[in-house]
GROMACS .gro file of C-alpha atoms in nm:
model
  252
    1UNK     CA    1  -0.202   3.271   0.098
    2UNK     CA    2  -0.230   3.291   0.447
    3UNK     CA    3  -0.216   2.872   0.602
    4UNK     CA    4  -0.603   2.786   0.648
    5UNK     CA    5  -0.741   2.668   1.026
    6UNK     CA    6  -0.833   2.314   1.075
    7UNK     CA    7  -1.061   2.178   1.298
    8UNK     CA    8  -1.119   1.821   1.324
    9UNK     CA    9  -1.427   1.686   1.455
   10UNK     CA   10  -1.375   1.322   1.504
   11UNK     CA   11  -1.677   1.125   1.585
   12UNK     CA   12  -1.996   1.344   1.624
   13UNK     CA   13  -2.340   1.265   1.754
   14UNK     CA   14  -2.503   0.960   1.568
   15UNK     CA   15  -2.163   0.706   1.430
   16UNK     CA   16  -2.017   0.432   1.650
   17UNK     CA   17  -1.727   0.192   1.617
   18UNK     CA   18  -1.947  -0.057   1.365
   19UNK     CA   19  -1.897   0.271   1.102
   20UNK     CA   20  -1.527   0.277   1.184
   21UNK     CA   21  -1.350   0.113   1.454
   22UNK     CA   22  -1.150   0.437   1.470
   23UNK     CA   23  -1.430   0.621   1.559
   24UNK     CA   24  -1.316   0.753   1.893
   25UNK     CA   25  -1.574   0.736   2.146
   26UNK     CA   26  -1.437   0.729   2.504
   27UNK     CA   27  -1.240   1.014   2.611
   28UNK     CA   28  -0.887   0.848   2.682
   29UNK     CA   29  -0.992   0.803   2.283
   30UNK     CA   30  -1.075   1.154   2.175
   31UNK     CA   31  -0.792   1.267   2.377
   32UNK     CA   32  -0.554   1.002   2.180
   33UNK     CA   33  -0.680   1.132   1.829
   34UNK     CA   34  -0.651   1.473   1.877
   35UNK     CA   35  -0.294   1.473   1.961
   36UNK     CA   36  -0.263   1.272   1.666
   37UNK     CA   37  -0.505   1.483   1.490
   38UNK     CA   38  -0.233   1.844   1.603
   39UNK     CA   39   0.026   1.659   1.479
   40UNK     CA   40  -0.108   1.602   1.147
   41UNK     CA   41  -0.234   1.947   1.123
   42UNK     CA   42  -0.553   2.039   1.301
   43UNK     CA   43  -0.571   2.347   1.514
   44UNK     CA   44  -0.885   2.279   1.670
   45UNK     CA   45  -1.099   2.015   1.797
   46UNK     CA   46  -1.492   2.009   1.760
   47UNK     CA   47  -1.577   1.802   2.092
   48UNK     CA   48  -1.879   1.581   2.157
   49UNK     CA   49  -1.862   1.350   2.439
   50UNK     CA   50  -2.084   1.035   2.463
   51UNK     CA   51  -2.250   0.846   2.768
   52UNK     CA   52  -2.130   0.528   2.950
   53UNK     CA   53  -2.320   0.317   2.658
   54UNK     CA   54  -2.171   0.528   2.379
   55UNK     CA   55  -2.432   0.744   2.359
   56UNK     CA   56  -2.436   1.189   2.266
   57UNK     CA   57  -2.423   1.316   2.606
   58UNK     CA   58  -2.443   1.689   2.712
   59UNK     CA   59  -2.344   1.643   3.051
   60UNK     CA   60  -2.126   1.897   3.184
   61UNK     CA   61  -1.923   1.653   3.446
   62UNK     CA   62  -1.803   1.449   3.119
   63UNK     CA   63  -1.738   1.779   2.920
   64UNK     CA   64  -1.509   1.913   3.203
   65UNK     CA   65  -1.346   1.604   3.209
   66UNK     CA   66  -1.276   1.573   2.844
   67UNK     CA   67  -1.154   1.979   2.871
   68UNK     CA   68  -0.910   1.882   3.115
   69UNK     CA   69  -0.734   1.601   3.016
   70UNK     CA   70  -0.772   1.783   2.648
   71UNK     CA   71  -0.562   2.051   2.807
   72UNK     CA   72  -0.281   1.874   2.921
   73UNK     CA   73  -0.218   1.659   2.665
   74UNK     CA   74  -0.288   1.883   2.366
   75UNK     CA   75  -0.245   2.258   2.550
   76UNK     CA   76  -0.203   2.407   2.189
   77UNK     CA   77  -0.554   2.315   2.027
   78UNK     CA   78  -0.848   2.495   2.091
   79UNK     CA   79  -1.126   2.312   2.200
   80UNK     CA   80  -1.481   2.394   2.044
   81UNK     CA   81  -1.797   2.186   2.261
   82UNK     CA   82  -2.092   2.127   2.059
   83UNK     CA   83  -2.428   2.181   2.205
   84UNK     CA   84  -2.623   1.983   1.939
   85UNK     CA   85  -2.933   1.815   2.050
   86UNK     CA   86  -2.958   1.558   1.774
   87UNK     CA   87  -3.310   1.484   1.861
   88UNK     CA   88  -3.215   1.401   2.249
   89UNK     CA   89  -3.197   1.715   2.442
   90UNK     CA   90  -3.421   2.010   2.478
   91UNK     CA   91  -3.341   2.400   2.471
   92UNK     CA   92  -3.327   2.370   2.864
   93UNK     CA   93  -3.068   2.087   2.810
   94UNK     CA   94  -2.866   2.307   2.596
   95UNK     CA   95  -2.860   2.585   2.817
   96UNK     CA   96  -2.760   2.415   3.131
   97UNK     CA   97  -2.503   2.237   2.958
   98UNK     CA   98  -2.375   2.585   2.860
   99UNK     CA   99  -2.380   2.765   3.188
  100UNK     CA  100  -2.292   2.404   3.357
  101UNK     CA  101  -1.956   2.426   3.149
  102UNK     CA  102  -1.867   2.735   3.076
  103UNK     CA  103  -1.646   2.642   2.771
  104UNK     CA  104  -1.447   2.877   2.566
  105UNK     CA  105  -1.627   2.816   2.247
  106UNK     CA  106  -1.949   2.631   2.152
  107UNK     CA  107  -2.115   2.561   1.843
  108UNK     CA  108  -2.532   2.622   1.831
  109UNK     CA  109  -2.736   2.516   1.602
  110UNK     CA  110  -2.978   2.789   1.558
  111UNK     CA  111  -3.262   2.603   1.453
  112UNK     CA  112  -3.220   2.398   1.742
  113UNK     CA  113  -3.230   2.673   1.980
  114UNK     CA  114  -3.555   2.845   1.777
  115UNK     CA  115  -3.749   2.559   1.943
  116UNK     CA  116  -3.802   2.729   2.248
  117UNK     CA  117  -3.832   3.131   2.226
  118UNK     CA  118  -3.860   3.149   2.555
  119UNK     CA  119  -3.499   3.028   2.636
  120UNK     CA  120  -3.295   3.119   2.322
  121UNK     CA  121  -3.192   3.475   2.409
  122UNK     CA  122  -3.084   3.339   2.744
  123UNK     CA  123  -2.846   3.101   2.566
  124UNK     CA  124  -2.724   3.382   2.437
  125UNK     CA  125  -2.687   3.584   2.664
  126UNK     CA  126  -2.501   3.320   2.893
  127UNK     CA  127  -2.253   3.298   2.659
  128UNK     CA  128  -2.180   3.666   2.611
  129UNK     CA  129  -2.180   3.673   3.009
  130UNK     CA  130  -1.946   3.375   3.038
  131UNK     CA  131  -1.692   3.474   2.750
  132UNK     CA  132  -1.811   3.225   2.582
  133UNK     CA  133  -1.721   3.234   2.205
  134UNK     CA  134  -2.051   3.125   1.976
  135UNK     CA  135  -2.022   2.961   1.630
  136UNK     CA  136  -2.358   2.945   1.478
  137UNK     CA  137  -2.461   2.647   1.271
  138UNK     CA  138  -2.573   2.692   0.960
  139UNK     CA  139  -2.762   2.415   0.777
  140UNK     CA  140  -2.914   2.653   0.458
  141UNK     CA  141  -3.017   2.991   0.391
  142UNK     CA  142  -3.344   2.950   0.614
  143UNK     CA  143  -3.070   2.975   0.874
  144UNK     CA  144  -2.881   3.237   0.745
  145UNK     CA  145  -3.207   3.459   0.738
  146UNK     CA  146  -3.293   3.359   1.089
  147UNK     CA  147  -2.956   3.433   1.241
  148UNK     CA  148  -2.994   3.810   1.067
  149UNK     CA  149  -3.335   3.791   1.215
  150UNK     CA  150  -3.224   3.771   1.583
  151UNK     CA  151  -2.973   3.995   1.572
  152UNK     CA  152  -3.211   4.239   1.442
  153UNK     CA  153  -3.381   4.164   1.705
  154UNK     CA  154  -3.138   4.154   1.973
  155UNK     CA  155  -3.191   3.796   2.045
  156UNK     CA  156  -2.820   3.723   1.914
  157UNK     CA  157  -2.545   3.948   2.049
  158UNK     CA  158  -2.273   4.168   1.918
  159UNK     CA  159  -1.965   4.032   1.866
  160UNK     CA  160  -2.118   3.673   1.800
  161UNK     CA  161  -2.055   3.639   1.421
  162UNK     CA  162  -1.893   3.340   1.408
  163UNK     CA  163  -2.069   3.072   1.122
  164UNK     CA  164  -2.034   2.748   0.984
  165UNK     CA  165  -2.172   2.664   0.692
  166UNK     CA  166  -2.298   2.260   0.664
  167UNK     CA  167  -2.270   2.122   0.307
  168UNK     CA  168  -2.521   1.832   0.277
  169UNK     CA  169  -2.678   1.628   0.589
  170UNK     CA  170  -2.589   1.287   0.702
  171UNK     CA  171  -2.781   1.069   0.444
  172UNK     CA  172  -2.716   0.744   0.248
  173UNK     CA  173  -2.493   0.829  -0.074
  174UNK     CA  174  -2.412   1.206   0.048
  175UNK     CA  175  -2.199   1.395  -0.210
  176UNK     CA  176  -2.107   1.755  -0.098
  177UNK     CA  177  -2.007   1.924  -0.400
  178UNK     CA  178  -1.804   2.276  -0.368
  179UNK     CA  179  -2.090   2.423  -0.544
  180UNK     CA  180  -2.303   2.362  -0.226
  181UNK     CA  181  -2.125   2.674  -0.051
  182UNK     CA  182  -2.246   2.900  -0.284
  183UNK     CA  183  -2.605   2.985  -0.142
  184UNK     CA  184  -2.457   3.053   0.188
  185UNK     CA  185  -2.210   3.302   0.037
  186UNK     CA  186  -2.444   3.520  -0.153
  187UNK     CA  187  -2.725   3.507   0.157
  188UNK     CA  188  -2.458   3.605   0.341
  189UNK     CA  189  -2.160   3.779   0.176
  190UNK     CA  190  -2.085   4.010   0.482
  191UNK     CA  191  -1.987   3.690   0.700
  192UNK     CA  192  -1.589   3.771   0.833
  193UNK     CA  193  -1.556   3.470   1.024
  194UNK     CA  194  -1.717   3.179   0.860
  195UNK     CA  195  -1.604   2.787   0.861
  196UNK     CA  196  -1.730   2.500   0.653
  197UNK     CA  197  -1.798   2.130   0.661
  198UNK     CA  198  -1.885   1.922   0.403
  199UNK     CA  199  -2.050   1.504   0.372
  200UNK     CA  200  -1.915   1.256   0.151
  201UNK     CA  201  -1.619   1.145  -0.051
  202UNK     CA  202  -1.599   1.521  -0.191
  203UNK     CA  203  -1.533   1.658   0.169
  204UNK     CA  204  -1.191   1.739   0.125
  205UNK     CA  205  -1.239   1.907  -0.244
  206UNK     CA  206  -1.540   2.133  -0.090
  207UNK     CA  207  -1.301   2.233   0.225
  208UNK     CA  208  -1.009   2.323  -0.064
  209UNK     CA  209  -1.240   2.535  -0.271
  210UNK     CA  210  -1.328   2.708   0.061
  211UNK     CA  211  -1.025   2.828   0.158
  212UNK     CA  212  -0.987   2.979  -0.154
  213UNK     CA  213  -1.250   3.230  -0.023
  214UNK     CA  214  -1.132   3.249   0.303
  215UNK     CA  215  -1.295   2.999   0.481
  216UNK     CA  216  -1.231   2.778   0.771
  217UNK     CA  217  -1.225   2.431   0.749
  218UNK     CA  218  -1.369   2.160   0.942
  219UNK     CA  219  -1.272   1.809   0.847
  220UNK     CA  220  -1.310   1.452   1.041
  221UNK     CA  221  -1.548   1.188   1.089
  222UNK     CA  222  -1.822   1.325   1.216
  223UNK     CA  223  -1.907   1.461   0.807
  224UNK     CA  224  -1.689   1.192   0.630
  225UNK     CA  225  -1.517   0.870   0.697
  226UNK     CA  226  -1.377   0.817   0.331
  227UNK     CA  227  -1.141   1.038   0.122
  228UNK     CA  228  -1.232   1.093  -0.281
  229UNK     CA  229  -1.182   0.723  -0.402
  230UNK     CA  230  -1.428   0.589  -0.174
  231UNK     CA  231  -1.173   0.461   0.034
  232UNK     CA  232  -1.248   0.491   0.443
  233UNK     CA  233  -0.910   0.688   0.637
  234UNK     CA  234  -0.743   0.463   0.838
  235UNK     CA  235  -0.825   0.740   1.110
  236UNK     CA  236  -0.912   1.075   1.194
  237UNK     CA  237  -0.549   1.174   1.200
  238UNK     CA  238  -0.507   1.037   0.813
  239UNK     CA  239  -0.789   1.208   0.711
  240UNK     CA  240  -0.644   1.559   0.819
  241UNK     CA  241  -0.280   1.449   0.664
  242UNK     CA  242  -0.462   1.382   0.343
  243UNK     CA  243  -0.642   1.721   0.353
  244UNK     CA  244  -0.267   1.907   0.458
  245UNK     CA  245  -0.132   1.714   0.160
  246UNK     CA  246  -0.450   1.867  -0.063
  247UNK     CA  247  -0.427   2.245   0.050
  248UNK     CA  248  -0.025   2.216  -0.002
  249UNK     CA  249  -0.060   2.137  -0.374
  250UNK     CA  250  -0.414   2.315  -0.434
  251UNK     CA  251  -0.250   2.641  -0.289
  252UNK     CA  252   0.096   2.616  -0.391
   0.00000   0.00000   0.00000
């Protein structure tokens, strides 16, 4: 079997250092982790950047800076931005962050973007203008069915197909189970380029059973801060070891 891709998303919107001091948060930090992170395995980062008080930021002066100090210390990885709103930003926010960076590859949350009809075929049609590479998120099959929707429609464009299915939410006691990724599969069986995440202590077991279908894998943080015992990683970099470790034997 063909060696799955890793991204590792290391801190996310809402956790902060009192979660795990590890947490990386400014971007000398992120930068740090994911070298360590491509050395342990990862092939890709999924990058938020945060504010001067540590907060989810969509401003495109600090996502430019994080891209270019990403890029000399780590030219290998690619670099995914996320646009997610996580009850901050509006559609307008999104998009300006968009055409304000210009990035290679973005994540959208397409239930975010359905907020404001007005705007959301703009946001896609910036990226398609820009080069910019789209990777849907997918929360459940309400998703799924509006994703097929707009491209029906026309709102989405060719050639944006790529998907990542979320197993669970970010919620006290969280156990993603590798049964969770089967409603996305049959709502949409026709998906060629498809990644997953997964909350909880499970993460890693969810992201094995995955692959086995040809998934992508998303691991880090931002979805799960302990590995199946319960224990917390000592970092991001030790969580994507431990999931290396898991495909080697699982696969073997």
């Amino acid at each position: 079997m063909q060696r799955p891709f890793i991204m590792v998303a290391p801190n996310g919107a809402r956790r902060g250092k009192a979660e795990h001091p590890a947490l990386p948060i400014s971007i000398d930090e992120i930068v740090d982790c994911a070298a360590d992170c491509a050395a342990a395995g990862a092939d890709a980062l999924h990058l938020h950047v945060r504010d001067a008080d540590g907060v989810h930021s969509l401003d495109a002066g600090r996502y430019r800076e994080a891209l270019g100090e990403l890029a000399l210390k780590v030219p290998g990885m690619r670099v995914q931005i996320t646009t997610e709103a996580a009850g901050l930003f509006d559609v307008g926010a999104q998009l300006d962050c968009l055409t304000g960076v210009a990035p290679g590859w973005a994540s959208i949350s397409i239930r975010e973007i359905a907020r404001d009809m007005d705007l959301a075929p703009r946001i896609y049609a910036a990226c398609a203008e820009q080069g910019t590479e789209v990777q849907h998120i997918l929360y459940d099959t309400g998703d799924v069915a509006l994703l097929r929707n707009w491209r029906g429609r026309g709102v989405v464009r060719p050639g944006q197909d790529g998907v990542i299915f979320v197993l669970g939410r970010y919620a006290a006691g969280q156990v993603s189970t590798p049964d969770d990724l089967r409603p996305f599969r049959e709502a949409m069986p026709d998906a060629t380029d498809w990644m997953v995440c997964a909350f909880g202590p499970a993460e890693h077991d969810c992201l094995v059973s995955a692959t086995l279908e040809g998934g992508k894998l998303r691991a880090g943080f931002e979805n799960s801060l302990v590995g199946p015992d319960g224990r917390p990683h000592t970092n991001n970099a030790a969580s994507i070891a431990a999931l290396r470790s898991q495909l080697e034997g699982g696969l073997s």
